[in-house]
Amino acid sequence: MFLSWNQWVLAQEQPNIVFILSDDAGYADFGFQGSKEFKTPHLDKLAMQGLRFTQAYVSAAVCGPSRAGILTGKYQQRFGYEENNVPGYMSVSGAIGDDMGLPLNQKLIAAYLKEEGYKTALFGKWHMGNADCFHPTKRGFDTFYGFRGGARSYYEYDQNNKLIKKENRMERGFGNFEESELYLTDALADATTKFIEENKSQPFFVYLSFNAVHTPMEARPDDLDKFPNLEDKRKTLAAMTLGLDRACGKVINKLDELGLRENTIIVFTNDNGGPSDTNASSNKPLGGTKANHLEGGIRVPFVMSWPTHLQENTVYTHPISTLDLFPTFYNLAGGDEKQITDLDGVNLIPFVTQKYKNRPHETLFWKKEVRGAIRHHDWKLIRFPDRQAELYNLAEDIGETNNLAASNPEIVKELYKRFFEWEMTLERPLWMLKHLYEKKAIERLDTYRNNNIHHN
């Protein structure tokens, strides 16, 4: 039985917070999301022990900006972090190279939680800037074991697996570079369980930021052996996902072993849609891939579990955003999220405990330079640089196959106006892609559509 809202408020003590983020996973590539091919027993059990969200969104269709939104609780475009990874193939008109990163005038959730007495840790991928000034230990994290960049090998760098970039070396704390002989997904789980053991007597915040299942496509041989009926990238992805699930299980089991599970809220989600065209992930029944604004690029698996506080084996169907994690975590820690006036996320607890019956968000936005999207209620408008906008009714067409723009001009006009009003509140981008790469993004979308679905 879960507590009512009033009972929860009266009984509240600072819970531990474990936030687990996977990288480039497909929407459909988990057992709790319906997969019959992939094996994810630990995450399936977590979903049974909590809430599964069917309409969870990220704030960007690529990983860096999505993570910036999570860490700040606001649309990253509001502080100039356009929907482009750092560093990248940028125009010389803005910040380039190591000058690119999550702006230093933004205070991150880790810093807020430290002020509430939490021990804070980041394990895994950072991708918020390579320069020392952007380092996690200077942004509110007491502990860091991971790498500064956006992707790296799952195996140690040595004479056989040669390191190219400093930002992809494993680092413990600040400036202490080392390598592990373990498969990286396992190494991150081991570091997390050690941190939990060492900090079990005080509230802690763990951001377990896996690079799994991002490329390179590297899996443990024993995990590959468990999928004899799959082939090529799909087989490797299944094995990598099994490794991800095993790592999550290690962390959850450690909480159980230490008697911390009932006072720990766990959230598992993914940073953007699966890049099915590069890693063979599946976003079905959604259309689209990572890097575009179809549902398959921005809707993600999402599980929240907190025994005795949140009802088990429940499905929450209203749209939410990963922007909501910041105010939710801060509120649980004892802070007043309403005092932070520029947050775009909302505290989800009163919604999932049914104190509030309405939607957490009436409207959600996405923007990458000229491209953009708005969801208002169940209508979604997608803006393109080279063609007319498209309109979909997500309540009736989750796969976005029936473009209703021509038959609903007034709705198109209304959503354009809402999008423009929001766009006028944003900062100019601190950096932008060369046009060549935006062209490639459009071509990628068209290739996906030509290979998968026919649009009216």
Coordinates of C-alpha atoms in Angstrom, one line a residue:
M1 CA 0.0 0.0 0.0
F2 CA 1.4 3.4 -0.8
L3 CA 1.0 6.6 1.3
S4 CA -1.5 9.3 0.5
W5 CA -0.1 12.7 -0.3
N6 CA -0.8 14.0 3.2
Q7 CA 0.7 11.0 4.9
W8 CA 3.8 11.2 2.7
V9 CA 4.3 14.9 3.6
L10 CA 4.1 14.1 7.3
A11 CA 6.4 11.1 7.1
Q12 CA 8.9 12.6 4.8
E13 CA 12.6 12.2 5.4
Q14 CA 15.3 12.9 2.9
P15 CA 15.4 9.9 0.6
N16 CA 18.4 8.7 -1.3
I17 CA 18.2 9.5 -5.0
V18 CA 19.6 7.2 -7.7
F19 CA 19.2 8.4 -11.2
I20 CA 20.2 6.0 -13.9
L21 CA 20.5 7.2 -17.5
S22 CA 21.2 4.9 -20.4
D23 CA 22.5 6.2 -23.8
D24 CA 21.0 5.7 -27.2
A25 CA 18.8 2.8 -26.2
G26 CA 15.7 2.0 -28.3
Y27 CA 12.2 2.8 -27.0
A28 CA 11.2 -0.9 -27.5
D29 CA 14.4 -2.6 -26.4
F30 CA 13.5 -3.5 -22.8
G31 CA 11.3 -6.2 -21.5
F32 CA 9.2 -3.7 -19.6
Q33 CA 8.6 -2.0 -22.9
G34 CA 7.5 -5.1 -24.6
S35 CA 10.6 -6.6 -26.1
K36 CA 10.6 -10.3 -26.7
E37 CA 14.2 -10.4 -28.0
F38 CA 16.2 -8.5 -25.3
K39 CA 16.7 -9.6 -21.8
T40 CA 16.4 -7.0 -19.0
P41 CA 15.2 -8.9 -15.9
H42 CA 16.5 -6.3 -13.4
L43 CA 14.9 -3.3 -15.0
D44 CA 11.7 -5.3 -15.7
K45 CA 11.5 -6.0 -11.9
L46 CA 12.1 -2.3 -11.2
A47 CA 9.3 -1.4 -13.5
M48 CA 7.0 -3.9 -11.6
Q49 CA 8.1 -2.3 -8.3
G50 CA 7.1 1.2 -9.4
L51 CA 5.6 3.4 -12.1
R52 CA 6.2 3.0 -15.9
F53 CA 5.6 6.2 -17.9
T54 CA 4.3 5.8 -21.4
Q55 CA 4.7 9.4 -22.5
A56 CA 8.0 10.5 -21.1
Y57 CA 10.0 13.0 -23.2
V58 CA 13.5 14.3 -23.3
S59 CA 14.1 18.0 -24.1
A60 CA 16.4 17.2 -27.0
A61 CA 16.8 14.5 -29.6
V62 CA 20.6 14.2 -29.0
C63 CA 22.4 13.4 -25.8
G64 CA 24.4 16.5 -24.8
P65 CA 21.5 19.0 -24.8
S66 CA 19.2 16.5 -23.3
R67 CA 21.5 16.0 -20.4
A68 CA 21.9 19.8 -20.0
G69 CA 18.1 20.0 -19.6
I70 CA 18.1 17.3 -17.0
L71 CA 20.8 18.9 -14.9
T72 CA 19.3 22.4 -15.0
G73 CA 15.6 21.6 -15.0
K74 CA 15.0 24.1 -17.9
Y75 CA 14.9 24.1 -21.6
Q76 CA 18.6 24.3 -22.5
Q77 CA 17.9 26.7 -25.3
R78 CA 17.0 29.3 -22.7
F79 CA 20.7 29.6 -21.8
G80 CA 22.0 29.3 -25.3
Y81 CA 22.8 25.5 -25.3
E82 CA 21.2 24.8 -28.7
E83 CA 20.3 21.3 -29.5
N84 CA 23.9 20.3 -30.6
N85 CA 26.5 18.2 -28.8
V86 CA 29.7 19.7 -27.5
P87 CA 32.3 19.8 -29.0
G88 CA 31.1 19.2 -32.5
Y89 CA 31.2 20.3 -36.1
M90 CA 30.3 23.9 -35.3
S91 CA 30.3 27.1 -37.2
V92 CA 33.2 29.5 -36.3
S93 CA 30.6 32.2 -35.5
G94 CA 30.1 30.8 -32.0
A95 CA 32.0 29.0 -29.2
I96 CA 34.2 26.2 -30.5
G97 CA 36.2 23.3 -29.1
D98 CA 36.8 23.3 -25.4
D99 CA 35.1 26.7 -25.0
M100 CA 31.9 24.8 -25.5
G101 CA 30.1 23.5 -22.4
L102 CA 27.2 23.9 -20.0
P103 CA 27.4 27.6 -19.1
L104 CA 29.0 28.3 -15.8
N105 CA 26.1 30.7 -14.8
Q106 CA 23.8 27.7 -14.6
K107 CA 23.5 26.0 -11.2
L108 CA 23.0 22.2 -11.5
I109 CA 20.8 19.9 -9.5
A110 CA 23.9 18.4 -7.8
A111 CA 24.8 21.8 -6.3
Y112 CA 21.3 22.3 -5.0
L113 CA 21.3 18.9 -3.4
K114 CA 24.7 19.5 -1.8
E115 CA 23.1 22.5 0.0
E116 CA 20.5 20.1 1.3
G117 CA 23.1 17.9 2.9
Y118 CA 23.5 15.3 0.2
K119 CA 26.6 13.5 -0.9
T120 CA 26.7 13.7 -4.7
A121 CA 28.3 11.5 -7.3
L122 CA 28.5 11.1 -11.0
F123 CA 29.6 7.8 -12.5
G124 CA 30.1 7.6 -16.3
K125 CA 29.6 10.0 -19.2
W126 CA 29.7 13.8 -18.6
H127 CA 29.5 15.4 -22.1
M128 CA 28.9 18.9 -20.6
G129 CA 32.3 20.3 -21.7
N130 CA 35.9 19.1 -21.8
A131 CA 37.6 22.1 -20.3
D132 CA 38.5 22.0 -16.6
C133 CA 36.1 24.8 -15.8
F134 CA 33.2 22.6 -16.8
H135 CA 34.4 19.6 -14.7
P136 CA 31.7 17.8 -12.7
T137 CA 33.6 18.3 -9.4
K138 CA 33.3 22.1 -10.1
R139 CA 29.5 21.8 -10.8
G140 CA 28.3 20.2 -7.5
F141 CA 29.5 16.6 -7.7
D142 CA 31.6 15.5 -4.7
T143 CA 32.6 12.3 -6.5
F144 CA 33.4 11.7 -10.2
Y145 CA 34.5 8.5 -11.9
G146 CA 33.9 8.6 -15.6
F147 CA 35.0 10.5 -18.7
R148 CA 34.4 14.0 -19.9
G149 CA 33.5 13.3 -23.5
G150 CA 30.5 11.8 -25.3
A151 CA 31.6 8.3 -26.2
R152 CA 34.5 5.9 -25.7
S153 CA 35.5 2.3 -25.9
Y154 CA 34.1 -0.1 -23.3
Y155 CA 37.5 -1.6 -22.9
E156 CA 40.7 -0.1 -21.4
Y157 CA 43.0 2.0 -23.6
D158 CA 46.4 0.4 -24.0
Q159 CA 48.8 -0.4 -26.7
N160 CA 46.2 -2.5 -28.5
N161 CA 43.3 -0.1 -27.9
K162 CA 44.9 3.2 -28.4
L163 CA 43.6 6.4 -26.8
I164 CA 43.0 9.3 -29.2
K165 CA 41.3 12.0 -27.1
K166 CA 42.0 13.0 -23.5
E167 CA 38.3 13.7 -22.8
N168 CA 37.6 10.0 -23.3
R169 CA 40.0 8.7 -20.8
M170 CA 38.6 7.5 -17.5
E171 CA 39.1 10.0 -14.7
R172 CA 38.7 9.6 -10.9
G173 CA 38.0 12.9 -9.2
F174 CA 39.8 15.7 -10.9
G175 CA 42.8 15.1 -13.2
N176 CA 43.4 11.6 -12.0
F177 CA 43.3 9.6 -15.2
E178 CA 43.3 5.8 -15.1
E179 CA 42.0 2.8 -16.9
S180 CA 40.1 -0.3 -15.7
E181 CA 40.5 -3.8 -16.9
L182 CA 36.8 -4.3 -16.5
Y183 CA 34.1 -3.9 -19.2
L184 CA 33.2 -0.3 -18.6
T185 CA 29.5 -0.9 -17.9
D186 CA 30.5 -3.2 -15.1
A187 CA 33.1 -0.8 -13.8
L188 CA 30.6 2.0 -13.4
A189 CA 28.3 -0.3 -11.5
D190 CA 31.1 -1.4 -9.2
A191 CA 32.1 2.2 -8.5
T192 CA 28.5 3.2 -7.8
T193 CA 28.0 0.3 -5.3
K194 CA 31.2 1.3 -3.5
F195 CA 30.0 4.9 -3.2
I196 CA 26.6 3.7 -1.8
E197 CA 28.4 1.5 0.7
E198 CA 30.6 4.3 1.9
N199 CA 27.8 6.8 2.2
K200 CA 25.0 4.6 3.5
S201 CA 24.6 6.6 6.7
Q202 CA 23.7 9.9 5.0
P203 CA 21.5 11.0 2.1
F204 CA 23.1 10.7 -1.3
F205 CA 22.5 11.5 -4.9
V206 CA 23.9 9.2 -7.5
Y207 CA 23.8 10.1 -11.2
L208 CA 24.8 6.9 -12.9
S209 CA 25.3 8.1 -16.5
F210 CA 26.0 5.0 -18.6
N211 CA 27.5 5.3 -22.1
A212 CA 25.8 2.0 -22.8
V213 CA 24.4 1.4 -25.4
H214 CA 26.1 4.1 -27.4
T215 CA 28.6 3.2 -30.1
P216 CA 31.2 1.7 -30.4
M217 CA 29.3 -1.6 -30.6
E218 CA 31.3 -3.6 -28.1
A219 CA 29.8 -6.4 -25.9
R220 CA 31.2 -9.0 -23.6
P221 CA 31.7 -12.3 -25.4
D222 CA 29.7 -14.2 -22.7
D223 CA 26.8 -11.8 -23.2
L224 CA 26.9 -12.3 -27.0
D225 CA 26.6 -16.0 -26.4
K226 CA 23.2 -15.5 -24.8
F227 CA 21.6 -14.3 -28.1
P228 CA 22.1 -17.2 -30.6
N229 CA 19.1 -16.3 -32.6
L230 CA 20.1 -12.7 -33.3
E231 CA 22.7 -11.4 -35.8
D232 CA 25.1 -8.5 -36.5
K233 CA 24.4 -5.2 -34.7
R234 CA 21.1 -6.4 -33.3
K235 CA 22.9 -9.2 -31.5
T236 CA 25.6 -6.9 -30.2
L237 CA 23.0 -4.4 -29.0
A238 CA 21.1 -7.1 -27.2
A239 CA 24.3 -8.2 -25.4
M240 CA 25.2 -4.6 -24.5
T241 CA 21.7 -4.0 -23.2
L242 CA 22.0 -7.2 -21.1
G243 CA 25.2 -5.8 -19.6
L244 CA 23.4 -2.5 -18.9
D245 CA 20.7 -4.4 -17.1
R246 CA 23.2 -6.5 -15.1
A247 CA 24.9 -3.3 -14.0
C248 CA 21.6 -1.7 -12.9
G249 CA 20.8 -4.9 -11.0
K250 CA 24.1 -4.6 -9.1
V251 CA 23.2 -1.2 -7.9
I252 CA 19.6 -2.1 -6.9
N253 CA 20.8 -5.2 -5.1
K254 CA 23.3 -3.2 -3.1
L255 CA 20.5 -0.9 -1.9
D256 CA 18.5 -4.0 -0.9
E257 CA 21.5 -5.5 0.9
L258 CA 22.1 -2.4 2.9
G259 CA 18.5 -1.9 3.8
L260 CA 18.3 1.4 1.9
R261 CA 15.8 0.4 -0.7
E262 CA 12.6 1.8 1.0
N263 CA 14.2 5.2 1.5
T264 CA 15.7 5.4 -2.0
I265 CA 13.9 6.7 -5.1
I266 CA 15.2 5.2 -8.3
V267 CA 14.6 6.7 -11.8
F268 CA 15.7 4.9 -14.9
T269 CA 15.4 6.5 -18.4
N270 CA 17.3 7.1 -21.6
D271 CA 18.8 10.3 -23.0
N272 CA 17.2 10.4 -26.4
G273 CA 15.6 8.1 -28.9
G274 CA 17.4 5.1 -30.4
P275 CA 19.6 5.7 -33.5
S276 CA 18.1 2.7 -35.2
D277 CA 20.0 3.5 -38.4
T278 CA 23.4 3.2 -36.7
N279 CA 23.0 0.7 -33.8
A280 CA 20.0 -1.4 -34.9
S281 CA 17.8 -0.2 -32.0
S282 CA 14.0 -0.4 -32.2
N283 CA 11.7 2.5 -31.3
K284 CA 8.5 0.8 -32.4
P285 CA 5.7 1.6 -32.5
L286 CA 7.2 5.2 -32.6
G287 CA 8.5 6.6 -35.9
G288 CA 11.8 8.3 -36.2
T289 CA 15.2 8.0 -34.7
K290 CA 17.7 9.9 -32.5
A291 CA 18.4 13.4 -33.9
N292 CA 14.9 14.2 -35.3
H293 CA 11.7 15.3 -33.6
L294 CA 9.5 12.4 -34.5
E295 CA 8.4 10.6 -31.4
G296 CA 11.1 8.0 -31.9
G297 CA 13.7 10.7 -31.4
I298 CA 12.3 12.3 -28.2
R299 CA 10.0 9.8 -26.4
V300 CA 11.9 7.5 -24.0
P301 CA 11.4 4.6 -21.6
F302 CA 11.0 5.9 -18.0
V303 CA 10.6 4.1 -14.7
M304 CA 10.3 5.5 -11.2
S305 CA 10.3 3.3 -8.1
W306 CA 10.1 4.2 -4.4
P307 CA 8.7 1.4 -2.2
T308 CA 5.9 2.2 0.2
H309 CA 5.8 5.8 -1.2
L310 CA 4.7 5.2 -4.8
Q311 CA 2.3 2.6 -5.9
E312 CA 3.8 -0.5 -7.5
N313 CA 3.1 -1.9 -11.0
T314 CA 1.4 1.2 -12.2
V315 CA 1.3 2.9 -15.6
Y316 CA 1.3 6.7 -15.8
T317 CA -0.1 7.9 -19.1
H318 CA 0.1 11.8 -19.1
P319 CA 3.1 13.4 -20.8
I320 CA 6.1 14.2 -18.6
S321 CA 9.6 15.6 -19.3
T322 CA 13.0 14.7 -18.0
L323 CA 13.1 18.5 -17.1
D324 CA 10.8 17.4 -14.3
L325 CA 13.6 15.4 -12.6
F326 CA 15.3 18.5 -11.2
P327 CA 12.3 19.9 -9.3
T328 CA 11.2 16.4 -8.2
F329 CA 14.5 15.6 -6.7
Y330 CA 15.0 19.0 -5.1
N331 CA 11.5 18.8 -3.5
L332 CA 12.2 15.3 -2.1
A333 CA 15.4 16.6 -0.6
G334 CA 13.5 19.2 1.3
G335 CA 14.0 22.2 -1.0
D336 CA 11.2 24.4 -2.3
E337 CA 11.4 24.1 -6.1
K338 CA 8.9 27.0 -6.5
Q339 CA 11.6 29.4 -5.2
I340 CA 13.7 28.6 -8.3
T341 CA 11.7 30.9 -10.6
D342 CA 13.1 29.8 -14.0
L343 CA 12.5 26.1 -13.9
D344 CA 10.6 24.6 -16.8
G345 CA 10.1 21.2 -15.1
V346 CA 7.6 20.4 -12.4
N347 CA 7.6 18.3 -9.3
L348 CA 6.1 15.0 -10.4
I349 CA 5.2 13.6 -6.9
P350 CA 1.8 15.2 -6.5
F351 CA 0.9 14.1 -10.0
V352 CA 1.9 10.4 -9.6
T353 CA 0.3 10.2 -6.2
Q354 CA -2.9 11.5 -7.7
K355 CA -3.1 14.7 -5.6
Y356 CA -3.2 16.5 -9.0
K357 CA -5.3 14.9 -11.6
N358 CA -4.4 17.2 -14.5
R359 CA -1.4 16.9 -16.9
P360 CA 2.0 18.0 -15.6
H361 CA 2.5 19.8 -18.9
E362 CA -0.1 21.1 -21.4
T363 CA 2.6 22.1 -23.8
L364 CA 6.2 20.8 -24.6
F365 CA 8.8 22.2 -27.0
W366 CA 11.8 21.1 -28.9
K367 CA 14.2 23.2 -31.1
K368 CA 17.3 22.6 -33.0
E369 CA 18.1 25.8 -35.0
V370 CA 15.4 26.0 -37.7
R371 CA 14.0 22.6 -36.9
G372 CA 11.5 22.4 -34.1
A373 CA 8.4 20.8 -32.6
I374 CA 5.6 21.6 -30.2
R375 CA 3.2 19.3 -28.5
H376 CA 0.1 21.0 -27.2
H377 CA -2.4 18.5 -25.6
D378 CA -2.4 15.7 -28.1
W379 CA -1.6 17.8 -31.2
K380 CA 2.0 17.9 -32.4
L381 CA 3.5 20.2 -35.0
I382 CA 6.9 19.6 -36.5
R383 CA 8.8 22.5 -38.2
F384 CA 11.3 21.8 -41.0
P385 CA 13.7 24.1 -42.9
D386 CA 13.0 22.6 -46.3
R387 CA 9.3 21.7 -46.4
Q388 CA 5.9 22.5 -44.9
A389 CA 5.2 21.8 -41.3
E390 CA 3.6 18.5 -40.4
L391 CA 0.7 18.0 -37.9
Y392 CA -0.2 14.8 -36.0
N393 CA -2.8 13.8 -33.4
L394 CA -0.7 11.6 -31.1
A395 CA -3.8 10.2 -29.3
E396 CA -4.8 8.6 -32.6
D397 CA -1.5 8.2 -34.4
I398 CA 1.5 7.4 -32.2
G399 CA 3.5 6.4 -35.2
E400 CA 3.0 9.8 -36.9
T401 CA 2.0 8.4 -40.3
N402 CA -1.0 10.6 -41.0
N403 CA -0.1 14.2 -41.6
L404 CA -3.2 16.3 -40.8
A405 CA -1.7 19.7 -41.5
A406 CA -3.7 20.3 -44.8
S407 CA -7.0 19.5 -43.2
N408 CA -6.4 21.5 -39.9
P409 CA -4.9 24.9 -41.0
E410 CA -6.3 26.7 -37.9
I411 CA -4.5 24.2 -35.5
V412 CA -1.3 24.6 -37.5
K413 CA -1.6 28.4 -37.2
E414 CA -2.2 28.2 -33.5
L415 CA 0.7 25.9 -32.8
Y416 CA 3.0 28.0 -34.9
K417 CA 2.0 31.0 -32.8
R418 CA 2.6 29.2 -29.5
F419 CA 6.0 27.9 -30.7
F420 CA 7.1 31.4 -31.9
E421 CA 6.0 32.9 -28.5
W422 CA 8.2 30.3 -26.7
E423 CA 11.1 30.8 -29.1
M424 CA 11.1 34.5 -28.4
T425 CA 12.0 33.7 -24.7
L426 CA 15.2 31.9 -25.7
E427 CA 18.8 33.1 -25.8
R428 CA 20.6 33.1 -29.1
P429 CA 22.6 29.9 -29.5
L430 CA 26.2 30.0 -28.1
W431 CA 27.2 27.7 -31.0
M432 CA 25.6 26.3 -34.1
L433 CA 26.2 23.4 -36.5
K434 CA 27.6 24.1 -39.9
H435 CA 24.7 24.0 -42.4
L436 CA 26.2 20.9 -44.0
Y437 CA 25.4 18.8 -40.9
E438 CA 21.8 20.1 -40.6
K439 CA 21.4 19.1 -44.3
K440 CA 22.7 15.6 -43.3
A441 CA 20.1 15.5 -40.4
I442 CA 17.3 16.1 -42.9
E443 CA 18.6 13.5 -45.3
R444 CA 18.8 11.0 -42.4
L445 CA 15.2 11.6 -41.6
D446 CA 14.2 11.1 -45.2
T447 CA 16.2 7.9 -45.5
Y448 CA 14.5 6.6 -42.4
R449 CA 11.1 7.4 -43.8
N450 CA 11.8 5.9 -47.2
N451 CA 13.0 2.7 -45.6
N452 CA 10.2 2.3 -43.0
I453 CA 6.9 4.0 -43.5
H454 CA 4.8 5.8 -46.1
H455 CA 3.5 9.3 -45.2
N456 CA 0.3 10.8 -46.5

